[in-house]
Short mmCIF file of C-alpha atoms in Angstrom, two decimals:
data_model
loop_
_atom_site.label_atom_id
_atom_site.label_comp_id
_atom_site.label_asym_id
_atom_site.label_seq_id
_atom_site.Cartn_x
_atom_site.Cartn_y
_atom_site.Cartn_z
CA MET A 215 -85.75 32.06 -37.78
CA ASN A 216 -82.66 34.85 -38.73
CA THR A 217 -79.39 34.87 -39.42
CA TYR A 218 -76.56 37.32 -37.93
CA PHE A 219 -73.55 37.37 -37.86
CA ASN A 220 -73.50 34.19 -40.28
CA ILE A 221 -75.80 32.05 -37.50
CA THR A 222 -79.20 31.58 -37.67
CA TYR A 223 -80.69 31.90 -34.79
CA GLU A 224 -84.38 31.00 -33.38
CA PHE A 225 -85.31 33.96 -30.75
CA ASP A 226 -88.74 33.07 -30.16
CA LYS A 227 -89.19 31.00 -27.25
CA GLN A 228 -92.55 29.71 -28.15
CA GLU A 229 -91.79 28.75 -31.92
CA VAL A 230 -88.08 26.73 -29.77
CA HIS A 231 -90.01 24.40 -27.94
CA ARG A 232 -92.53 24.06 -30.95
CA GLN A 233 -90.08 23.27 -33.23
CA ILE A 234 -88.92 20.30 -30.66
CA GLU A 235 -91.91 18.95 -30.43
CA LEU A 236 -92.43 18.60 -34.27
CA ALA A 237 -89.35 17.31 -35.07
CA GLN A 238 -88.58 13.64 -35.36
CA LYS A 239 -84.68 14.50 -35.37
CA GLY A 240 -82.24 17.00 -35.57
CA TYR A 241 -79.77 18.98 -33.28
CA ILE A 242 -79.98 22.76 -31.88
CA CYS A 243 -76.57 24.95 -31.03
CA VAL A 244 -76.49 27.02 -28.17
CA ALA A 245 -74.52 29.76 -29.21
CA ASP A 246 -72.74 31.90 -26.85
CA GLY A 247 -69.33 34.12 -27.77
CA VAL A 248 -67.39 30.90 -28.11
CA VAL A 249 -69.57 29.68 -30.58
CA LEU A 250 -70.03 32.78 -32.67
CA ASN A 251 -66.27 33.33 -32.21
CA THR A 252 -65.15 29.74 -33.21
CA ALA A 253 -67.63 29.42 -35.98
CA ASN A 254 -66.77 32.68 -37.90
CA ARG A 255 -62.55 32.00 -37.75
CA ASN A 256 -63.41 28.19 -39.03
CA ALA A 257 -66.08 27.36 -41.98
CA ASP A 258 -65.90 23.84 -41.54
CA TYR A 259 -67.21 24.55 -37.88
CA LEU A 260 -69.72 27.00 -39.20
CA LYS A 261 -70.99 24.38 -41.15
CA VAL A 262 -71.49 22.44 -38.22
CA VAL A 263 -73.22 24.73 -36.15
CA ASN A 264 -76.00 25.80 -39.46
CA GLY A 265 -76.16 22.34 -39.88
CA SER A 266 -78.66 22.94 -36.95
CA MET A 267 -82.33 23.20 -36.71
CA PHE A 268 -81.24 26.60 -35.52
CA SER A 269 -78.90 27.78 -32.88
CA ILE A 270 -80.37 29.57 -29.53
CA CYS A 271 -78.78 32.52 -28.32
CA ASP A 272 -76.95 32.21 -25.21
CA SER A 273 -75.20 35.52 -24.80
CA SER A 274 -76.55 38.42 -23.63
CA TRP A 275 -74.28 41.00 -26.05
CA VAL A 276 -75.64 39.64 -29.21
CA PRO A 277 -79.23 40.86 -28.73
CA VAL A 278 -77.26 43.99 -28.20
CA TYR A 279 -75.52 44.47 -30.84
CA ILE A 280 -78.36 43.57 -33.10
CA LYS A 281 -80.42 46.43 -31.00
CA ARG A 282 -77.85 48.77 -32.22
CA ILE A 283 -77.49 47.59 -35.36
CA TYR A 284 -80.62 46.66 -36.87
CA GLY A 285 -83.11 47.96 -34.38
CA VAL A 286 -84.79 45.01 -33.16
CA GLN A 287 -85.17 43.84 -29.63
CA TYR A 288 -84.69 40.24 -29.15
CA GLU A 289 -83.81 38.36 -25.79
CA GLN A 290 -81.27 36.04 -24.73
CA TYR A 291 -82.04 32.11 -24.44
CA CYS A 292 -79.40 30.92 -22.74
CA GLY A 293 -78.17 27.15 -22.03
CA SER A 294 -79.53 26.76 -18.46
CA GLU A 295 -82.82 28.14 -19.22
CA ILE A 296 -83.90 25.97 -22.08
CA PHE A 297 -82.17 23.11 -20.07
CA LYS A 298 -84.64 23.73 -16.65
CA ASP A 299 -88.01 24.55 -18.79
CA ILE A 300 -87.66 21.65 -20.74
CA VAL A 301 -86.70 19.16 -17.63
CA GLN A 302 -89.24 21.17 -15.60
CA SER A 303 -92.16 20.55 -17.87
CA GLY A 304 -92.22 16.68 -17.80
CA LYS A 305 -93.26 16.48 -21.58
CA TYR A 306 -90.14 14.19 -22.09
CA ARG A 307 -88.34 10.76 -22.23
CA MET A 308 -84.78 12.34 -21.82
CA ILE A 309 -81.29 11.45 -21.98
CA PHE A 310 -77.89 12.78 -20.19
CA MET A 311 -74.62 12.27 -22.11
CA GLY A 312 -71.14 13.78 -21.56
CA THR A 313 -68.82 15.28 -18.51
CA SER A 314 -67.70 13.40 -15.52
CA GLN A 315 -69.26 10.72 -13.57
CA ALA A 316 -69.31 12.50 -10.24
CA THR A 317 -71.12 15.20 -11.91
CA LEU A 318 -74.03 12.97 -13.55
CA ASP A 319 -74.30 11.50 -10.44
CA GLY A 320 -75.07 15.01 -8.52
CA LEU A 321 -77.07 15.92 -11.75
CA SER A 322 -79.17 12.63 -11.19
CA ASN A 323 -79.78 14.01 -7.60
CA GLU A 324 -80.65 17.41 -8.64
CA LEU A 325 -82.87 16.89 -11.17
CA VAL A 326 -85.34 14.57 -10.06
CA LYS A 327 -86.03 17.16 -7.40
CA MET A 328 -87.51 19.50 -10.70
CA ASN A 329 -89.22 16.25 -12.42
CA PRO A 330 -89.83 13.00 -10.55
CA ALA A 331 -89.83 10.60 -13.93
CA VAL A 332 -85.72 11.67 -14.51
CA LYS A 333 -85.22 9.02 -12.15
CA ASP A 334 -86.30 6.50 -15.23
CA MET A 335 -83.99 8.33 -17.21
CA GLN A 336 -79.93 7.18 -18.02
CA PHE A 337 -76.46 9.53 -17.39
CA VAL A 338 -74.53 8.47 -19.71
CA GLU A 339 -70.66 9.40 -19.27
CA LEU A 340 -69.13 9.54 -22.37
CA PRO A 341 -65.20 8.70 -22.62
CA PHE A 342 -62.53 11.13 -23.44
CA LEU A 343 -62.07 10.99 -26.99
CA ASN A 344 -61.34 12.63 -30.37
CA VAL A 345 -64.93 13.41 -31.37
CA GLU A 346 -64.26 11.48 -34.79
CA GLU A 347 -63.36 8.56 -32.48
CA PHE A 348 -66.62 8.04 -31.03
CA ASN A 349 -68.75 4.68 -31.89
CA TYR A 350 -71.67 7.26 -33.37
CA PRO A 351 -73.71 3.92 -34.70
CA ALA A 352 -73.30 2.23 -30.65
CA ILE A 353 -74.50 5.71 -29.59
CA ALA A 354 -77.76 6.26 -31.65
CA GLN A 355 -78.86 2.47 -31.18
CA MET A 356 -78.36 3.58 -27.37
CA ILE A 357 -80.80 6.11 -27.99
CA GLU A 358 -83.14 4.27 -30.49
CA ASP A 359 -83.64 1.59 -27.46
CA ASP A 360 -83.90 4.02 -24.57
CA GLY A 361 -86.50 5.89 -26.99
CA ALA A 362 -85.41 9.09 -25.85
CA LYS A 363 -87.25 11.96 -27.54
CA ILE A 364 -84.47 14.55 -26.08
CA ILE A 365 -80.65 13.89 -25.81
CA TRP A 366 -78.45 16.54 -24.00
CA VAL A 367 -75.05 16.65 -25.21
CA ALA A 368 -72.12 18.37 -22.52
CA LEU A 369 -68.79 18.19 -23.50
CA GLY A 370 -68.22 21.89 -24.16
CA ALA A 371 -67.62 23.83 -27.50
CA PRO A 372 -66.74 23.36 -30.28
CA LYS A 373 -67.07 19.55 -29.27
CA GLN A 374 -70.10 19.17 -28.65
CA GLU A 375 -71.50 20.75 -31.95
CA ARG A 376 -69.24 18.25 -34.06
CA PHE A 377 -70.59 15.36 -32.08
CA MET A 378 -73.99 16.25 -32.52
CA ASN A 379 -73.55 16.51 -35.94
CA LEU A 380 -71.61 13.46 -36.45
CA LEU A 381 -74.27 11.76 -34.53
CA LEU A 382 -77.01 12.60 -36.34
CA PRO A 383 -76.81 10.47 -39.79
CA HIS A 384 -76.96 7.87 -36.76
CA LEU A 385 -80.36 8.53 -35.27
CA LYS A 386 -83.49 7.31 -36.30
CA GLN A 387 -85.26 10.07 -33.59
CA GLY A 388 -84.53 12.55 -31.16
CA VAL A 389 -83.28 15.97 -30.81
CA MET A 390 -79.99 16.78 -29.15
CA ILE A 391 -79.10 19.92 -27.61
CA GLY A 392 -75.50 21.13 -26.43
CA VAL A 393 -75.84 22.78 -23.18
CA GLY A 394 -72.13 23.08 -22.54
CA ALA A 395 -71.92 24.04 -18.72
CA ALA A 396 -75.89 23.00 -17.51
CA PHE A 397 -74.73 19.95 -16.34
CA LYS A 398 -72.45 21.83 -13.52
CA PHE A 399 -74.70 23.97 -12.93
CA TYR A 400 -77.52 22.00 -12.08
CA SER A 401 -75.41 19.25 -10.75
CA GLY A 402 -75.08 20.73 -7.13
CA THR A 403 -71.31 19.48 -6.90
CA SER A 404 -68.78 22.31 -8.76
CA GLU A 405 -70.02 25.43 -10.99
CA ASN A 406 -72.80 28.05 -10.31
CA ARG A 407 -74.39 31.03 -12.49
CA CYS A 408 -73.04 34.09 -12.01
CA PRO A 409 -75.91 36.07 -9.65
CA LYS A 410 -78.55 37.96 -11.54
CA TRP A 411 -77.42 41.27 -10.96
CA MET A 412 -74.23 40.32 -12.83
CA GLN A 413 -76.51 38.41 -15.97
CA ARG A 414 -78.71 41.78 -16.32
CA HIS A 415 -75.72 43.51 -16.79
CA HIS A 416 -74.06 41.66 -19.08
CA LEU A 417 -71.17 40.89 -17.02
CA GLU A 418 -71.07 36.61 -16.69
CA PHE A 419 -67.64 36.44 -18.56
CA ILE A 420 -66.30 38.52 -15.35
CA TYR A 421 -67.71 35.80 -13.29
CA ARG A 422 -66.46 33.00 -15.76
CA ILE A 423 -62.88 34.52 -15.81
CA LEU A 424 -62.48 34.35 -11.92
CA GLN A 425 -63.94 31.38 -12.18
CA ASP A 426 -61.54 29.44 -14.63
CA PRO A 427 -59.20 32.24 -15.85
CA LYS A 428 -56.46 30.27 -18.11
CA LYS A 429 -59.31 28.89 -19.77
CA GLN A 430 -61.87 31.84 -20.23
CA LEU A 431 -59.13 34.43 -20.57
CA LYS A 432 -57.92 33.04 -23.65
CA ARG A 433 -61.41 32.68 -25.00
CA CYS A 434 -61.90 35.96 -24.06
CA PHE A 435 -58.70 37.12 -26.03
CA TRP A 436 -60.29 35.61 -29.13
CA ILE A 437 -63.54 36.90 -29.01
CA ILE A 438 -62.46 40.46 -28.41
CA TRP A 439 -59.64 40.17 -31.21
CA THR A 440 -62.51 38.97 -33.83
CA LEU A 441 -65.70 41.18 -32.58
CA PRO A 442 -64.55 44.12 -34.65
CA GLY A 443 -65.02 42.66 -37.69
CA LEU A 444 -68.28 40.94 -37.27
CA LEU A 445 -69.68 43.68 -35.95
CA LEU A 446 -68.23 45.83 -39.06
CA ASP A 447 -69.25 43.21 -41.72
CA GLU A 448 -73.10 42.92 -39.84
CA LYS A 449 -73.22 46.83 -40.18
CA ARG A 450 -72.39 46.78 -43.97
CA LYS A 451 -75.20 43.49 -45.20
CA TYR A 452 -77.55 46.22 -43.10
CA ASP A 453 -76.58 49.53 -45.00
CA ASN A 454 -76.63 47.25 -48.07
CA SER A 455 -80.09 45.93 -47.86
CA ARG A 456 -81.41 49.44 -47.18
CA LYS A 457 -80.03 50.59 -50.55
#
């Protein structure tokens, strides 16, 4: 694990899966540009993100920045990829929490094609509440009764990270992973990930803007606003480490 832009990342995919297998309980953040930006503007949220086992890098741009500042090459490991890898592996009992019932129904139908065991797993629609208002002891008891090792949480950032942080003390077992839009990507109902050529050229943010301009333009504004300061701070850290 290494810390860049004040977030602790695990870039090694094999190590990500090894830690998941070994962990009794914990949570993993999927850190895209929104998480990176919000965490660096909100100290309490940064503590939540770094209270996880680690974050995986959902942003294709963060490895570019790290390469230019540190000369070290890393790869993106986005939420939709880790979601697919774990579901297809067939290694774990899972529970899927968040988003709408229609999306969950579509997700269940699609994931059975990847892993037939999914048909016996729970897809749980969470009520629309402020993050402090959930009945965390009851949710933890449901997970314990289910016996799930992997708890997928799709509430969108920053809510899903705060949800996992608040649920953690009540859990006896299970690794939570906040995957944002991955449920929609694999549900076959409403939203797809951008084409591969856009992913390769770091243009996924443009696709997201076209899909939901009102929401995404606001996010992009804050990312653009804070990015220069983040890059300068990281460059200073690197320069100071070399003195």
